[in-house]
Coordinates of C-alpha atoms in Angstrom, one line a residue:
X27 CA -10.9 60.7 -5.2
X28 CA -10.0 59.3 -8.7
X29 CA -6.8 61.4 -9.1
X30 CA -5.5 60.6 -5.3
X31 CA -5.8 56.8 -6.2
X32 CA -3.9 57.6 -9.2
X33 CA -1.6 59.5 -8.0
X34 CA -0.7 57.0 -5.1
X35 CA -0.3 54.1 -7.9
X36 CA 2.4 56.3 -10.0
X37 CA 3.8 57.0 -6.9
X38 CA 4.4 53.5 -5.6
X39 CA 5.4 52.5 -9.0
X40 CA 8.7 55.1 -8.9
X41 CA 9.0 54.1 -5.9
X42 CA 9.8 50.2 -7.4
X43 CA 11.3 51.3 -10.5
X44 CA 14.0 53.4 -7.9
X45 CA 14.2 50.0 -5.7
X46 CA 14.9 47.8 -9.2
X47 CA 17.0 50.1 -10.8
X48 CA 19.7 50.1 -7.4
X49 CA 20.1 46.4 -7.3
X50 CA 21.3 47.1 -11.2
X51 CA 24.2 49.3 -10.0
X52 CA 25.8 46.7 -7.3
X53 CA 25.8 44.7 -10.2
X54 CA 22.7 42.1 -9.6
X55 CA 21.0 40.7 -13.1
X56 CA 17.1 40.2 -13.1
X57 CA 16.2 42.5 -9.9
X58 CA 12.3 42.7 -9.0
X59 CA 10.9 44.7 -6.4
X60 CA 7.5 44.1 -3.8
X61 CA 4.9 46.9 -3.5
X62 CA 1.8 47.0 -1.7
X63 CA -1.0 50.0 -2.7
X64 CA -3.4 50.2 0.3
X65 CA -6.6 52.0 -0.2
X66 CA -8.6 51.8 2.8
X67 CA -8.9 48.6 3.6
X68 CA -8.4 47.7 -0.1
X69 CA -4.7 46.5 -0.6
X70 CA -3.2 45.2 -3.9
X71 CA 0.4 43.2 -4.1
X72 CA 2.5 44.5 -7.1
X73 CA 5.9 43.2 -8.2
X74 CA 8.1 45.0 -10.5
X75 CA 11.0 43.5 -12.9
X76 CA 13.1 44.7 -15.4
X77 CA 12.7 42.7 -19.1
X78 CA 15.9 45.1 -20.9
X79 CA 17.3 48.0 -21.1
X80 CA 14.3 50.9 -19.6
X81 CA 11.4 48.0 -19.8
X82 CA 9.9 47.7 -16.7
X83 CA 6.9 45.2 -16.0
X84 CA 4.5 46.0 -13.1
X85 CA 2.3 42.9 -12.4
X86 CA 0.0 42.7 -10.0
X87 CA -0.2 39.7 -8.4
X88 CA -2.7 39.9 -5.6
X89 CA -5.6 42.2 -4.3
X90 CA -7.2 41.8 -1.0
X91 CA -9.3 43.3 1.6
X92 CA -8.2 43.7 5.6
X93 CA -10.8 43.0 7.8
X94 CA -12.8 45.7 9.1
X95 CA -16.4 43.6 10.2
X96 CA -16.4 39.9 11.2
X97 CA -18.7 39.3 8.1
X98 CA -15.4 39.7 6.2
X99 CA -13.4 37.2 8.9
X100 CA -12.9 35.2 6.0
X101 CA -10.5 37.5 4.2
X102 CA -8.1 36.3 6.6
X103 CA -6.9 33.8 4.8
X104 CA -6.0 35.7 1.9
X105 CA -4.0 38.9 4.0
X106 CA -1.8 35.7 5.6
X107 CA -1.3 34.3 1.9
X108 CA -0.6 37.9 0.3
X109 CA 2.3 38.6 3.1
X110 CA 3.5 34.6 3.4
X111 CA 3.7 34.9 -0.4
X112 CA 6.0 38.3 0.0
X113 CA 8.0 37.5 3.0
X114 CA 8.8 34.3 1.1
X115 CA 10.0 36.3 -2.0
X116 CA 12.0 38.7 0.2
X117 CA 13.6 36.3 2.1
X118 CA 15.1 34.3 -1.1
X119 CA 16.5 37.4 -3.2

């Protein structure tokens, strides 16, 4: 339904304000934080930063679709770029 999808997007975004807001305690300046929304086979790549003081920034950077027929084979591509593109960002903060 419309208020489940909602519901799951305010969710994971406390969930990335929570994991920016922690770096800020151990002392780490200009945290972001990687979330994936999944609906179905809908998923959409958000990252999170912190502009100031309480101003958080959601951006979403990526949606894509898993397979789930071999018409859609071609979304592929785009799943291995979404998770190369997030294992990359992972792996350098």
């Amino acid at each position: 339904s419309a208020y489940q999808d909602k519901y799951s997007y305010v969710k994971l975004m406390k969930e990335m304000k929570a994991n920016t807001d922690e770096p800020i305690d151990l002392g780490i300046s200009d945290p972001t934080s990687l979330g994936v929304l999944t609906e179905g086979s809908i998923c959409t790549l958000y990252m999170m930063t912190m502009k100031g003081e309480g101003v958080y920034i959601p951006n979403m950077l990526k949606k894509f679709f898993f397979v789930e027929f071999v018409e859609n084979a071609m979304n592929i591509l785009s799943v291995v770029e979404c998770f190369f593109f997030f294992f990359v960002k992972v792996c350098h903060q």
